Amino acid sequence: MSYGIIKIDPYLEPFEKDINLRMDLYKAKRKELLGKNGKLADFANGHKYYGFHRTETGWVYREWAPAADAMYLTGDFNGWDAASCPMKRLDGGVFEVELEGEEALRPGQKVQAIVWNAGRELRRIPLYATRVVQDPVTYLWCAEIEEPDKQFAWTDEGFKPEKTPFIYECHIGMATEEYKVGSYREFKDNVLPRVKQLGYNTIQIMAIMEHPYYGSFGYQVSNFFAAASRYGESEDLKDLINTAHNMGIAVLLDVVHSHAVKNTSEGINEFDGTTYQFFHEGGKGDHSAWGTKLFNYGKNEVIHFLLSNLKYWMEEFHFDGFRFDGVTSMLYLDHGLGSAFTGYHMYFSMNTDVEAVTYLQLANELIHSINPHAITIAEDMSGMPGMCIKLRDGGIGFDYRLSMGIPDLWIKTLKEVTDESWDMYKLWYELTSRRPKEKTVGYAESHDQALVGDKTIMFRLCDAEMYTSMNKESQSIVIDRGIALHKMIRLVTSALAGEGYLNFMGNEFGHPEWIDFPREGNGWSYHYCRRQWSLADNELLRYGYLLAFDEAMITLLKKEKLLQKETHSLWIGQDDKTLIYSKGKVIFAFNFHPTQSYEGYFVPVQEEGVYKVAFSTDDYQFGGLGRVAHACQYEATRQADGRIGFKCYLPSRSAIVLKKSARKPKKK
């Protein structure tokens, strides 16, 4: 069978058998799981069977532990007696215990599972625990009973994410300026209004799935069904999401199904005493770079667990979709470590984990069947063909992939190339090259660059000068350069690098310091693990210029629907360091030259007419020099050589955006 992906990308023709294999494996696994007419949404209900549930007579607790010889439930309810509450073994490695009376378990009580395996007593946190907390004295983690019948008063019925996502990536704990872990409530009250004001229509929340080590940035998950308790109660997270929806903001979960923390006391590793319950055995089950455990995606019970996890977050918390972390690591047996992916053959080889590909296809089918408007984003740097092509066409089914090469482009350029030597052709190629019909989310810098050991764009541009010269009264050519390029980089990236756009919180105003989570090496300090919003609000400092620019930029991109418009290159001036292109009827003209401004520079356009300045990075309110006259109108006419365009002033290190006016030019 020939799938549509071959027509979309003819370079895949030699690999048609591989595409057919991809789809055959997906269909076979789907049939194996569901039968002939089953639905994934009916299959992914592990959380409704396992874990703690109220019954007509009391409570029932079920667990899947196939290698366990025996299981017990212990906790506050029985004085932590490890043997007084045995569980009955059912078929399929399932254990169950029924507790009589509504008061047999009470919300707030702490519990643990006791697993016996080969003579060993193992204390474990229930796999489907919805709340997991750390004892402030012993630092041990255990599950906490939540009220199962409590219904949150949702008011977001009918909410749909906007078609073009402008994503504000955020971390709840470090979203406060105080020296502490921030809360869901504080984020709702203090940060959501900022997101709304800036114009972002989507937030992507990191570190929500419970993780024992705060400094892991949330990427070493221990408890997949528990919202991180260090930020507050589950109800608080629901209130945050409900509030965001009522503000017109979609909410994505940064989901981690690529690996899990190796801890046994806190996580799911060796829950029943075996590694192979969820993960591969031996070296195949260990991520050498991350020190974590790797799922066995070929195992039906693992698929059931992970798909149920997705459905749980969507139905219980109303998440509008997911950014899948570590997709490259999932796709390849070597996790993409050291691979350059220079040819198509590298995507269809013995190194490809076809079971992971199938899982991702099933995950996307499930998500979009639950919510047709849901958004899925793949963090894949390999460029796997079909990642964002629909399943029916032979793809994997994501809506977007992150344009992960763009932050690397900017880092490399700023570190290794002098300002006057930037390659305009390379810049254009890197910002516009992507797989046909596959949408991407563009971004100029990643959250990893904000960590200690790396630098954000603004910090790399200005470095120590940010501590001494960001006052509006100070004079600094370093700061002037940094502010100018920060704006230009963000504008050209947002307009060219994708059909969506992403910013990590604080980067929009050039947050001056890196992130360093509390740890022994820094005296467990929160000094660098927070966002200093007051810097952007301080009218004496220049951070507010960048904040105002970001708001105006997002407003422009949204108002003109520019990320949905077709892009055309109109002029690339390698020697002049200029870049001119169109998005629909809107013209972008960049002059990256560090010192040379151009009088009467010819700006080519596609249509005759009158053009007006709609936006300029050089405006005073954005910390610029005010060299662009907004009152000017430019009449594009056909030249003797057949080109259409007009001449205008292009200041150095600035960009102007021009829009064709509805007014017709005067007849001569």
XYZ file of C-alpha atoms in Angstrom, residues 22 24 32 102 114 207 275 292 307 356 409 441 501 507 549 608 646:
17
model
C 5.619 1.336 10.259
C 1.637 -2.564 9.574
C -3.842 -6.936 19.401
C -16.497 4.884 54.136
C 4.108 -3.725 50.820
C 7.630 19.546 36.066
C 13.118 -4.411 36.450
C 17.213 6.761 34.134
C -1.987 5.575 27.440
C 8.438 3.256 20.380
C 21.967 28.050 15.347
C 7.090 25.418 16.776
C 6.115 30.073 18.557
C 13.411 35.259 28.418
C 8.704 44.706 22.400
C 2.437 47.445 -6.532
C 10.403 51.061 -3.290
